[in-house]
Amino acid sequence: MAVGKSLQGYLLLDSGQLSGSFFARTVILICRHDEDGAFGLVLNRPTGTRVGQVIVADLPDALREQPLYLGGPVEPTTVCYLHSDACLPNADVMPNLSLGHSLDQLVEIGESFSPQKKLKIFAGYSGWAPGQLESELRRKAWITHPASLDIVFAEDTDTLWARVLRKKGWRYRLLSQIPDDPSLN
C-alpha cells in the first residue's frame, strides 16, 4: 500500500516494532483516513467485560451480553461500534460495514431480528493526527492488509494478529511465530 493513499477499509498490523506499547500485536481496522488524520478500532483487545456491565442505558438483552472491546487508548469512555447486515446500502467503512456512535441507533440494531446481523462494540478508539499515520508507515511500524468481514468479526481474537500475518504469505510467517517475550525462545 502506497503511503499517501487512504487506508480506509484496511487493517494495520503491528510489524513487530511496537512491543511494550499498547499497540503490540494489534490488528486495527482503519475506519476513516483522510487529510484530517485517521480513526481506527483495535479488533483484538477484548476487555473481558460485557456491554451491559459498562453501559447503564436500557439495552436489549442481546446487546447487554455482547463482549466489549478496547478500540484504542483514546477516549476510553466513548462507545462506538461496527455493524454489518445482509445489505447495508449506506455502508461507510467498507462494503457492507458501517461505523456507529449513536446509542439510539445501537439499540435499534440490537432490537432488529436479522439473522445476518453482526455487531462489535468498542470502548475508545485509535486516532492519528494529519500525517502521523503516514510517518509511522514510512518507519515500517505497521503492516497493511485488506480487511474482510470475517476478520472484523472474528471471535477468536487471541490469535488474530498471527492468523492475519500468515495470510500475507511466507515472508510474514516467521514474524507470526515469534513469542510475546523473545527471551523465552
mmCIF file of C-alpha atoms in Angstrom:
data_model
loop_
_atom_site.group_PDB
_atom_site.id
_atom_site.type_symbol
_atom_site.label_atom_id
_atom_site.label_comp_id
_atom_site.label_asym_id
_atom_site.label_seq_id
_atom_site.Cartn_x
_atom_site.Cartn_y
_atom_site.Cartn_z
ATOM 1 C CA MET A 1 0.000 0.000 0.000
ATOM 2 C CA ALA A 2 1.484 3.321 -1.046
ATOM 3 C CA VAL A 3 1.983 5.944 1.637
ATOM 4 C CA GLY A 4 -0.403 8.832 0.988
ATOM 5 C CA LYS A 5 -3.271 6.627 -0.209
ATOM 6 C CA SER A 6 -6.299 6.263 2.058
ATOM 7 C CA LEU A 7 -6.198 3.116 4.169
ATOM 8 C CA GLN A 8 -9.919 3.202 4.981
ATOM 9 C CA GLY A 9 -11.134 -0.394 4.946
ATOM 10 C CA TYR A 10 -7.630 -1.774 5.530
ATOM 11 C CA LEU A 11 -6.047 -3.389 8.543
ATOM 12 C CA LEU A 12 -2.928 -2.216 10.315
ATOM 13 C CA LEU A 13 -0.883 -4.945 11.980
ATOM 14 C CA ASP A 14 1.960 -4.379 14.410
ATOM 15 C CA SER A 15 5.126 -5.048 12.390
ATOM 16 C CA GLY A 16 6.944 -6.293 15.490
ATOM 17 C CA GLN A 17 8.320 -2.830 16.334
ATOM 18 C CA LEU A 18 5.606 -1.973 18.839
ATOM 19 C CA SER A 19 6.360 -4.460 21.619
ATOM 20 C CA GLY A 20 5.877 -2.959 25.051
ATOM 21 C CA SER A 21 3.294 -0.467 23.773
ATOM 22 C CA PHE A 22 -0.493 -0.585 23.774
ATOM 23 C CA PHE A 23 -0.330 -1.489 20.075
ATOM 24 C CA ALA A 24 1.856 -4.613 20.436
ATOM 25 C CA ARG A 25 0.353 -7.403 18.285
ATOM 26 C CA THR A 26 -2.747 -5.392 17.468
ATOM 27 C CA VAL A 27 -4.957 -5.669 14.424
ATOM 28 C CA ILE A 28 -6.604 -2.297 13.738
ATOM 29 C CA LEU A 29 -9.370 -1.615 11.250
ATOM 30 C CA ILE A 30 -8.964 1.843 9.719
ATOM 31 C CA CYS A 31 -12.477 3.319 9.598
ATOM 32 C CA ARG A 32 -11.529 6.802 8.347
ATOM 33 C CA HIS A 33 -8.338 8.110 6.747
ATOM 34 C CA ASP A 34 -8.116 11.472 5.034
ATOM 35 C CA GLU A 35 -6.335 14.832 5.228
ATOM 36 C CA ASP A 36 -7.662 15.287 8.798
ATOM 37 C CA GLY A 37 -5.900 12.145 10.061
ATOM 38 C CA ALA A 38 -7.034 8.601 10.729
ATOM 39 C CA PHE A 39 -9.507 6.811 13.013
ATOM 40 C CA GLY A 40 -9.347 3.091 13.721
ATOM 41 C CA LEU A 41 -10.533 0.367 16.077
ATOM 42 C CA VAL A 42 -8.402 -2.385 17.591
ATOM 43 C CA LEU A 43 -10.148 -5.653 16.735
ATOM 44 C CA ASN A 44 -8.247 -7.947 19.093
ATOM 45 C CA ARG A 45 -8.364 -6.360 22.575
ATOM 46 C CA PRO A 46 -11.375 -7.792 24.428
ATOM 47 C CA THR A 47 -11.905 -6.108 27.790
ATOM 48 C CA GLY A 48 -13.262 -9.240 29.460
ATOM 49 C CA THR A 49 -16.497 -7.413 30.289
ATOM 50 C CA ARG A 50 -19.924 -7.367 28.678
ATOM 51 C CA VAL A 51 -21.537 -4.247 27.234
ATOM 52 C CA GLY A 52 -24.293 -4.361 29.884
ATOM 53 C CA GLN A 53 -21.667 -4.056 32.628
ATOM 54 C CA VAL A 54 -20.475 -0.734 31.203
ATOM 55 C CA ILE A 55 -23.408 0.984 29.500
ATOM 56 C CA VAL A 56 -26.112 1.860 32.013
ATOM 57 C CA ALA A 57 -28.827 2.559 29.398
ATOM 58 C CA ASP A 58 -31.860 0.326 28.938
ATOM 59 C CA LEU A 59 -30.439 -2.167 26.432
ATOM 60 C CA PRO A 60 -31.937 -5.260 24.817
ATOM 61 C CA ASP A 61 -30.567 -8.476 26.382
ATOM 62 C CA ALA A 62 -28.733 -9.371 23.162
ATOM 63 C CA LEU A 63 -26.732 -6.126 23.402
ATOM 64 C CA ARG A 64 -26.141 -6.411 27.132
ATOM 65 C CA GLU A 65 -24.415 -9.772 26.614
ATOM 66 C CA GLN A 66 -22.139 -8.600 23.784
ATOM 67 C CA PRO A 67 -18.407 -8.608 24.628
ATOM 68 C CA LEU A 68 -16.843 -5.151 24.864
ATOM 69 C CA TYR A 69 -13.560 -4.488 23.033
ATOM 70 C CA LEU A 70 -10.992 -1.787 23.707
ATOM 71 C CA GLY A 71 -10.853 0.120 20.410
ATOM 72 C CA GLY A 72 -7.793 2.100 21.433
ATOM 73 C CA PRO A 73 -6.290 4.309 24.075
ATOM 74 C CA VAL A 74 -8.134 7.499 23.022
ATOM 75 C CA GLU A 75 -11.286 8.442 24.965
ATOM 76 C CA PRO A 76 -11.857 5.009 26.587
ATOM 77 C CA THR A 77 -15.256 6.166 27.916
ATOM 78 C CA THR A 78 -16.547 6.725 24.359
ATOM 79 C CA VAL A 79 -18.536 3.866 22.848
ATOM 80 C CA CYS A 80 -18.649 3.122 19.136
ATOM 81 C CA TYR A 81 -19.492 0.035 17.130
ATOM 82 C CA LEU A 82 -19.133 -1.716 13.822
ATOM 83 C CA HIS A 83 -22.139 -3.384 12.282
ATOM 84 C CA SER A 84 -22.932 -5.392 9.216
ATOM 85 C CA ASP A 85 -26.059 -6.969 7.814
ATOM 86 C CA ALA A 86 -27.175 -8.777 4.670
ATOM 87 C CA CYS A 87 -27.291 -5.438 2.846
ATOM 88 C CA LEU A 88 -26.135 -2.060 4.121
ATOM 89 C CA PRO A 89 -26.593 0.327 1.180
ATOM 90 C CA ASN A 90 -25.030 3.247 3.092
ATOM 91 C CA ALA A 91 -22.032 1.342 4.493
ATOM 92 C CA ASP A 92 -19.363 3.904 5.363
ATOM 93 C CA VAL A 93 -16.227 1.909 6.301
ATOM 94 C CA MET A 94 -16.114 -0.691 3.539
ATOM 95 C CA PRO A 95 -18.746 -2.632 1.589
ATOM 96 C CA ASN A 96 -21.435 -3.854 3.997
ATOM 97 C CA LEU A 97 -19.736 -2.450 7.119
ATOM 98 C CA SER A 98 -20.676 0.723 8.968
ATOM 99 C CA LEU A 99 -19.347 2.605 11.968
ATOM 100 C CA GLY A 100 -21.792 3.943 14.527
ATOM 101 C CA HIS A 101 -21.612 6.228 17.547
ATOM 102 C CA SER A 102 -25.293 6.752 18.432
ATOM 103 C CA LEU A 103 -26.672 4.829 21.418
ATOM 104 C CA ASP A 104 -30.192 5.093 19.959
ATOM 105 C CA GLN A 105 -29.031 3.542 16.686
ATOM 106 C CA LEU A 106 -27.161 0.809 18.614
ATOM 107 C CA VAL A 107 -30.372 -0.076 20.498
ATOM 108 C CA GLU A 108 -32.268 -0.126 17.190
ATOM 109 C CA ILE A 109 -29.680 -2.507 15.696
ATOM 110 C CA GLY A 110 -29.824 -4.657 18.839
ATOM 111 C CA GLU A 111 -33.604 -4.934 18.556
ATOM 112 C CA SER A 112 -33.576 -5.915 14.868
ATOM 113 C CA PHE A 113 -34.238 -9.555 14.068
ATOM 114 C CA SER A 114 -31.918 -10.002 11.095
ATOM 115 C CA PRO A 115 -30.067 -13.346 11.290
ATOM 116 C CA GLN A 116 -27.241 -11.897 9.154
ATOM 117 C CA LYS A 117 -26.626 -9.000 11.562
ATOM 118 C CA LYS A 118 -23.129 -8.747 13.031
ATOM 119 C CA LEU A 119 -22.082 -6.271 15.683
ATOM 120 C CA LYS A 120 -18.858 -5.473 17.540
ATOM 121 C CA ILE A 121 -18.832 -2.815 20.273
ATOM 122 C CA PHE A 122 -15.797 -0.806 21.411
ATOM 123 C CA ALA A 123 -14.767 1.492 24.232
ATOM 124 C CA GLY A 124 -12.279 4.077 22.982
ATOM 125 C CA TYR A 125 -10.559 4.303 19.638
ATOM 126 C CA SER A 126 -7.200 4.721 17.958
ATOM 127 C CA GLY A 127 -6.507 8.061 16.319
ATOM 128 C CA TRP A 128 -3.764 9.713 14.309
ATOM 129 C CA ALA A 129 -3.234 13.411 13.612
ATOM 130 C CA PRO A 130 -2.748 14.538 9.990
ATOM 131 C CA GLY A 131 0.448 12.950 8.642
ATOM 132 C CA GLN A 132 1.103 10.870 11.776
ATOM 133 C CA LEU A 133 -0.016 7.517 10.355
ATOM 134 C CA GLU A 134 1.896 8.167 7.132
ATOM 135 C CA SER A 135 5.038 8.817 9.186
ATOM 136 C CA GLU A 136 4.546 5.564 11.124
ATOM 137 C CA LEU A 137 4.074 3.688 7.831
ATOM 138 C CA ARG A 138 7.336 5.137 6.466
ATOM 139 C CA ARG A 139 9.088 3.903 9.636
ATOM 140 C CA LYS A 140 7.562 0.469 8.916
ATOM 141 C CA ALA A 141 5.784 0.327 12.293
ATOM 142 C CA TRP A 142 2.718 -1.131 10.566
ATOM 143 C CA ILE A 143 1.958 -3.810 8.007
ATOM 144 C CA THR A 144 -1.200 -3.255 5.947
ATOM 145 C CA HIS A 145 -3.677 -5.878 4.803
ATOM 146 C CA PRO A 146 -7.124 -5.602 3.168
ATOM 147 C CA ALA A 147 -9.912 -6.024 5.715
ATOM 148 C CA SER A 148 -12.737 -8.515 5.391
ATOM 149 C CA LEU A 149 -15.902 -9.029 7.389
ATOM 150 C CA ASP A 150 -14.550 -12.424 8.519
ATOM 151 C CA ILE A 151 -11.523 -10.736 10.101
ATOM 152 C CA VAL A 152 -13.504 -7.822 11.578
ATOM 153 C CA PHE A 153 -15.988 -10.148 13.293
ATOM 154 C CA ALA A 154 -13.591 -12.991 14.132
ATOM 155 C CA GLU A 155 -14.459 -14.436 17.523
ATOM 156 C CA ASP A 156 -11.014 -15.875 18.307
ATOM 157 C CA THR A 157 -9.158 -12.617 18.817
ATOM 158 C CA ASP A 158 -6.254 -14.120 20.814
ATOM 159 C CA THR A 159 -4.586 -15.424 17.650
ATOM 160 C CA LEU A 160 -5.965 -12.863 15.161
ATOM 161 C CA TRP A 161 -2.665 -10.986 14.675
ATOM 162 C CA ALA A 162 -0.740 -14.187 13.862
ATOM 163 C CA ARG A 163 -3.521 -15.560 11.634
ATOM 164 C CA VAL A 164 -3.699 -12.398 9.512
ATOM 165 C CA LEU A 165 0.098 -12.280 9.200
ATOM 166 C CA ARG A 166 0.121 -15.890 7.962
ATOM 167 C CA LYS A 167 -2.489 -14.933 5.332
ATOM 168 C CA LYS A 168 0.046 -12.447 3.967
ATOM 169 C CA GLY A 169 2.363 -15.272 2.969
ATOM 170 C CA TRP A 170 5.687 -16.841 3.788
ATOM 171 C CA ARG A 171 7.545 -13.554 4.423
ATOM 172 C CA TYR A 172 5.363 -12.898 7.466
ATOM 173 C CA ARG A 173 5.095 -16.459 8.809
ATOM 174 C CA LEU A 174 8.256 -16.124 10.953
ATOM 175 C CA LEU A 175 7.042 -12.855 12.493
ATOM 176 C CA SER A 176 3.709 -14.508 13.346
ATOM 177 C CA GLN A 177 5.543 -17.240 15.295
ATOM 178 C CA ILE A 178 7.749 -15.031 17.467
ATOM 179 C CA PRO A 179 6.751 -15.441 21.146
ATOM 180 C CA ASP A 180 5.499 -12.443 23.154
ATOM 181 C CA ASP A 181 8.790 -12.470 25.063
ATOM 182 C CA PRO A 182 11.608 -13.455 22.656
ATOM 183 C CA SER A 183 13.938 -14.116 25.622
ATOM 184 C CA LEU A 184 11.800 -17.185 26.379
ATOM 185 C CA ASN A 185 12.617 -18.638 22.958
#
